[in-house]
Amino acid sequence: DQQVKQNSPSLSVQEGRISILNCDYTNSMFDYFLWYKKYPAEGPTFLISISSIKDKNEDGRFTVFLNKSAKHLSLHIVPSQPGDSAVYFCAASARDSSGDKLTFGTGTRLAVRP
Amino acid sequence: DTGVSQDPRHKITKRGQNVTFRCDPISEHNRLYWYRQTLGQGPEFLTYFQNEAQLEKSRLLSDRFSAERPKGSFSTLEIQRTEQGDSAMYLCASSLASWSTQDEAFFGQGTRLTVV
């Protein structure tokens, strides 16, 4: 039962353009959402998060949008840079009921072309 | 470097052998997590500790797996009688949690286990 889904395994974007990575979830108990970035042979690195009481959170070039009614979130990167090329994981937790144990999606590999 | 540290980075073992991995969390973090990641998948939760107490174990954690966090500092994950299906990246993460704060988890670089 995949509770967090990233339906696009890969995405290719031109440098300078916007990258949009999508994530859907099924568990209504999730109340905190995160994006992690992973380079080969390294552990995931925290990028940005959003609480379920918000619909948008912005940090520099990265913005996360949350649509609770659709159980959908997205990560926008603008402008995209070649150094952003990595695998991006969406993760969710139900902090009120199960601490901050994370449930991850399967990841989207982003390639930013120079 | 004050990040999460895992040792070893790579481990190759024969089927049936026991292996033990170590994780040193960020020093002030009270929560410590173990995840497992296989090819093409996201990390999957195995277990977590609040200080020295193991609070939750996933059904993925069979009785061949045991994790400890003595004194609430470093943690070890032991796999007994390894099987080829245990081959994966084992990730450790830590976070600072309280009733009033929510802090993101910081991950180590992982231990890649190959069972031959």
Tab-separated table of C-alpha atoms in Angstrom:
chain	number	residue	atom	x	y	z
A	1	ASP	CA	0.000	0.000	0.000
A	2	GLN	CA	1.848	3.049	-1.314
A	3	GLN	CA	0.606	5.904	0.866
A	4	VAL	CA	2.865	8.492	-0.781
A	5	LYS	CA	3.130	8.411	-4.544
A	6	GLN	CA	5.429	10.141	-6.963
A	7	ASN	CA	4.106	9.106	-10.328
A	8	SER	CA	6.862	10.654	-12.433
A	9	PRO	CA	10.074	8.658	-12.092
A	10	SER	CA	12.045	11.268	-14.011
A	11	LEU	CA	11.920	14.870	-15.179
A	12	SER	CA	14.223	16.803	-17.501
A	13	VAL	CA	14.272	20.605	-17.465
A	14	GLN	CA	16.336	23.287	-19.167
A	15	GLU	CA	18.556	25.382	-16.924
A	16	GLY	CA	16.798	28.580	-15.855
A	17	ARG	CA	13.317	27.159	-16.319
A	18	ILE	CA	10.921	25.989	-13.627
A	19	SER	CA	10.985	22.412	-12.318
A	20	ILE	CA	7.719	21.104	-10.889
A	21	LEU	CA	7.773	17.846	-8.965
A	22	ASN	CA	4.505	16.306	-7.874
A	23	CYS	CA	3.442	14.076	-5.015
A	24	ASP	CA	0.112	12.533	-4.006
A	25	TYR	CA	-0.827	10.915	-0.710
A	26	THR	CA	-3.689	8.784	0.484
A	27	ASN	CA	-3.475	8.892	4.291
A	28	SER	CA	-5.658	11.682	5.705
A	29	MET	CA	-3.748	11.488	8.986
A	30	PHE	CA	-0.619	12.974	7.405
A	31	ASP	CA	-0.135	16.481	8.746
A	32	TYR	CA	3.455	17.320	7.873
A	33	PHE	CA	5.133	17.041	4.502
A	34	LEU	CA	8.767	17.274	3.487
A	35	TRP	CA	10.935	17.170	0.409
A	36	TYR	CA	14.354	15.566	0.498
A	37	LYS	CA	17.034	15.661	-2.163
A	38	LYS	CA	19.415	12.773	-2.681
A	39	TYR	CA	22.678	12.589	-4.581
A	40	PRO	CA	24.197	9.198	-5.449
A	41	ALA	CA	26.035	7.507	-2.561
A	42	GLU	CA	24.719	10.039	-0.050
A	43	GLY	CA	21.849	10.070	2.395
A	44	PRO	CA	18.765	12.226	1.749
A	45	THR	CA	19.186	15.923	2.516
A	46	PHE	CA	16.268	17.936	3.875
A	47	LEU	CA	15.092	20.620	1.465
A	48	ILE	CA	11.807	22.160	2.576
A	49	SER	CA	8.712	21.253	4.571
A	50	ILE	CA	5.114	22.327	5.042
A	51	SER	CA	2.579	21.827	7.784
A	52	SER	CA	-0.979	20.868	6.909
A	53	ILE	CA	-2.234	24.183	8.305
A	54	LYS	CA	-0.495	26.006	5.460
A	55	ASP	CA	-0.874	25.824	1.702
A	56	LYS	CA	2.457	27.309	0.684
A	57	ASN	CA	5.972	27.565	2.016
A	58	GLU	CA	8.820	29.292	0.253
A	59	ASP	CA	12.562	29.140	0.786
A	60	GLY	CA	14.677	30.875	-1.812
A	61	ARG	CA	14.303	29.105	-5.141
A	62	PHE	CA	12.161	26.364	-3.593
A	63	THR	CA	8.423	26.567	-2.967
A	64	VAL	CA	6.168	23.785	-1.761
A	65	PHE	CA	2.428	23.929	-2.368
A	66	LEU	CA	-0.083	21.794	-0.495
A	67	ASN	CA	-3.629	21.070	-1.655
A	68	LYS	CA	-5.215	19.152	1.204
A	69	SER	CA	-8.536	18.553	-0.500
A	70	ALA	CA	-6.765	16.900	-3.416
A	71	LYS	CA	-4.162	15.253	-1.165
A	72	HIS	CA	-1.515	16.664	-3.459
A	73	LEU	CA	1.683	18.599	-2.988
A	74	SER	CA	4.227	19.956	-5.391
A	75	LEU	CA	7.741	21.324	-5.250
A	76	HIS	CA	8.629	24.208	-7.530
A	77	ILE	CA	12.250	25.047	-8.233
A	78	VAL	CA	12.844	28.291	-10.066
A	79	PRO	CA	15.172	28.984	-11.684
A	80	SER	CA	16.482	25.430	-12.050
A	81	GLN	CA	20.240	24.969	-11.928
A	82	PRO	CA	22.422	22.025	-13.043
A	83	GLY	CA	23.368	21.445	-9.385
A	84	ASP	CA	19.711	20.677	-8.678
A	85	SER	CA	20.061	17.434	-10.641
A	86	ALA	CA	19.321	14.717	-8.084
A	87	VAL	CA	16.565	12.384	-6.922
A	88	TYR	CA	13.821	14.174	-5.028
A	89	PHE	CA	11.742	12.334	-2.436
A	90	CYS	CA	8.438	13.482	-1.074
A	91	ALA	CA	7.789	12.369	2.519
A	92	ALA	CA	4.916	12.658	4.949
A	93	SER	CA	4.299	12.105	8.628
A	94	ALA	CA	1.313	11.913	10.941
A	95	ARG	CA	2.877	13.708	13.867
A	96	ASP	CA	-0.178	13.781	16.061
A	97	SER	CA	-0.557	10.009	15.980
A	98	SER	CA	2.793	8.429	15.170
A	99	GLY	CA	5.549	10.874	15.987
A	100	ASP	CA	7.589	12.042	13.051
A	101	LYS	CA	8.145	8.695	11.378
A	102	LEU	CA	8.378	9.431	7.663
A	103	THR	CA	6.641	7.684	4.792
A	104	PHE	CA	8.469	8.289	1.534
A	105	GLY	CA	7.485	8.244	-2.099
A	106	THR	CA	9.573	6.393	-4.673
A	107	GLY	CA	11.350	9.522	-5.864
A	108	THR	CA	11.638	11.601	-9.025
A	109	ARG	CA	14.975	11.926	-10.758
A	110	LEU	CA	15.456	15.520	-11.914
A	111	ALA	CA	17.946	16.322	-14.637
A	112	VAL	CA	18.644	19.993	-15.317
A	113	ARG	CA	20.208	20.478	-18.747
A	114	PRO	CA	22.749	23.300	-19.137
B	1	ASP	CA	31.502	17.453	11.182
B	2	THR	CA	28.486	17.369	13.483
B	3	GLY	CA	26.140	15.484	11.158
B	4	VAL	CA	24.796	11.948	11.447
B	5	SER	CA	27.598	9.427	11.055
B	6	GLN	CA	27.205	5.804	9.965
B	7	ASP	CA	29.752	3.022	9.995
B	8	PRO	CA	30.672	1.148	7.894
B	9	ARG	CA	29.775	2.806	4.598
B	10	HIS	CA	29.852	-0.495	2.764
B	11	LYS	CA	29.553	-4.083	3.930
B	12	ILE	CA	29.736	-7.254	1.866
B	13	THR	CA	28.839	-10.420	3.702
B	14	LYS	CA	28.079	-14.025	2.934
B	15	ARG	CA	24.553	-15.296	3.333
B	16	GLY	CA	23.983	-16.600	6.825
B	17	GLN	CA	26.503	-14.314	8.519
B	18	ASN	CA	25.609	-11.703	11.126
B	19	VAL	CA	26.298	-8.021	10.544
B	20	THR	CA	26.130	-4.966	12.791
B	21	PHE	CA	25.905	-1.326	11.765
B	22	ARG	CA	26.498	1.714	13.907
B	23	CYS	CA	24.902	5.153	13.836
B	24	ASP	CA	26.048	8.236	15.719
B	25	PRO	CA	23.304	10.873	15.658
B	26	ILE	CA	23.653	14.624	15.964
B	27	SER	CA	24.583	15.034	19.615
B	28	GLU	CA	21.593	16.987	20.903
B	29	HIS	CA	19.015	14.947	18.978
B	30	ASN	CA	16.798	12.749	21.115
B	31	ARG	CA	15.144	10.774	18.311
B	32	LEU	CA	16.942	8.254	16.151
B	33	TYR	CA	15.489	6.371	13.197
B	34	TRP	CA	16.518	3.479	11.010
B	35	TYR	CA	15.292	3.227	7.426
B	36	ARG	CA	16.039	0.810	4.616
B	37	GLN	CA	16.192	1.747	0.947
B	38	THR	CA	16.244	-0.686	-1.948
B	39	LEU	CA	16.848	0.124	-5.591
B	40	GLY	CA	14.107	2.236	-7.141
B	41	GLN	CA	12.291	2.743	-3.865
B	42	GLY	CA	12.150	5.453	-1.273
B	43	PRO	CA	13.456	4.856	2.236
B	44	GLU	CA	11.204	2.591	4.312
B	45	PHE	CA	10.832	3.025	8.052
B	46	LEU	CA	12.232	0.242	10.229
B	47	THR	CA	12.291	1.513	13.807
B	48	TYR	CA	12.859	4.557	15.973
B	49	PHE	CA	14.079	5.497	19.432
B	50	GLN	CA	13.205	8.329	21.735
B	51	ASN	CA	16.356	8.569	23.838
B	52	GLU	CA	17.078	4.927	24.777
B	53	ALA	CA	13.512	3.685	24.398
B	54	GLN	CA	12.566	1.874	21.197
B	55	LEU	CA	9.084	3.234	20.538
B	56	GLU	CA	8.036	1.652	17.280
B	57	LYS	CA	9.073	-1.196	15.011
B	58	SER	CA	7.869	-1.737	11.458
B	59	ARG	CA	6.581	-5.131	10.375
B	60	LEU	CA	9.545	-5.032	7.954
B	61	LEU	CA	11.756	-5.616	10.971
B	62	SER	CA	11.745	-9.401	11.218
B	63	ASP	CA	13.011	-11.226	14.290
B	64	ARG	CA	16.433	-11.470	12.633
B	65	PHE	CA	16.785	-7.713	13.085
B	66	SER	CA	17.524	-6.040	16.381
B	67	ALA	CA	18.282	-2.429	17.162
B	68	GLU	CA	19.587	-0.876	20.328
B	69	ARG	CA	20.359	2.586	21.570
B	70	PRO	CA	22.109	2.178	24.919
B	71	LYS	CA	22.307	5.371	26.963
B	72	GLY	CA	20.337	7.227	24.311
B	73	SER	CA	23.394	8.107	22.260
B	74	PHE	CA	24.653	5.947	19.373
B	75	SER	CA	22.592	3.099	17.969
B	76	THR	CA	23.380	-0.295	16.478
B	77	LEU	CA	21.356	-2.329	14.015
B	78	GLU	CA	22.168	-6.038	13.890
B	79	ILE	CA	20.983	-8.466	11.245
B	80	GLN	CA	21.380	-12.138	12.088
B	81	ARG	CA	21.580	-14.925	9.506
B	82	THR	CA	21.608	-12.490	6.599
B	83	GLU	CA	19.657	-13.294	3.446
B	84	GLN	CA	20.101	-11.945	-0.063
B	85	GLY	CA	16.881	-9.982	0.362
B	86	ASP	CA	18.561	-7.979	3.115
B	87	SER	CA	20.794	-6.307	0.538
B	88	ALA	CA	19.917	-2.618	0.714
B	89	MET	CA	21.076	0.785	1.888
B	90	TYR	CA	20.473	1.161	5.616
B	91	LEU	CA	19.931	4.779	6.581
B	92	CYS	CA	20.021	6.317	10.005
B	93	ALA	CA	18.430	9.666	10.815
B	94	SER	CA	18.067	11.803	13.906
B	95	SER	CA	15.863	14.669	14.963
B	96	LEU	CA	15.086	16.884	17.911
B	97	ALA	CA	11.534	16.405	19.058
B	98	SER	CA	9.471	17.803	21.862
B	99	TRP	CA	5.827	18.523	22.494
B	100	SER	CA	6.274	22.062	21.195
B	101	THR	CA	8.758	21.695	18.345
B	102	GLN	CA	8.816	19.819	15.111
B	103	ASP	CA	12.226	19.400	13.603
B	104	GLU	CA	13.094	17.687	10.377
B	105	ALA	CA	15.116	14.481	10.378
B	106	PHE	CA	18.748	14.617	9.274
B	107	PHE	CA	20.082	11.541	7.535
B	108	GLY	CA	23.477	9.906	7.535
B	109	GLN	CA	25.181	8.715	4.372
B	110	GLY	CA	23.977	5.174	4.901
B	111	THR	CA	25.523	1.734	5.054
B	112	ARG	CA	25.234	-0.254	1.841
B	113	LEU	CA	24.867	-3.956	2.597
B	114	THR	CA	25.453	-6.573	-0.061
B	115	VAL	CA	24.697	-10.184	0.827
B	116	VAL	CA	26.344	-12.675	-1.523
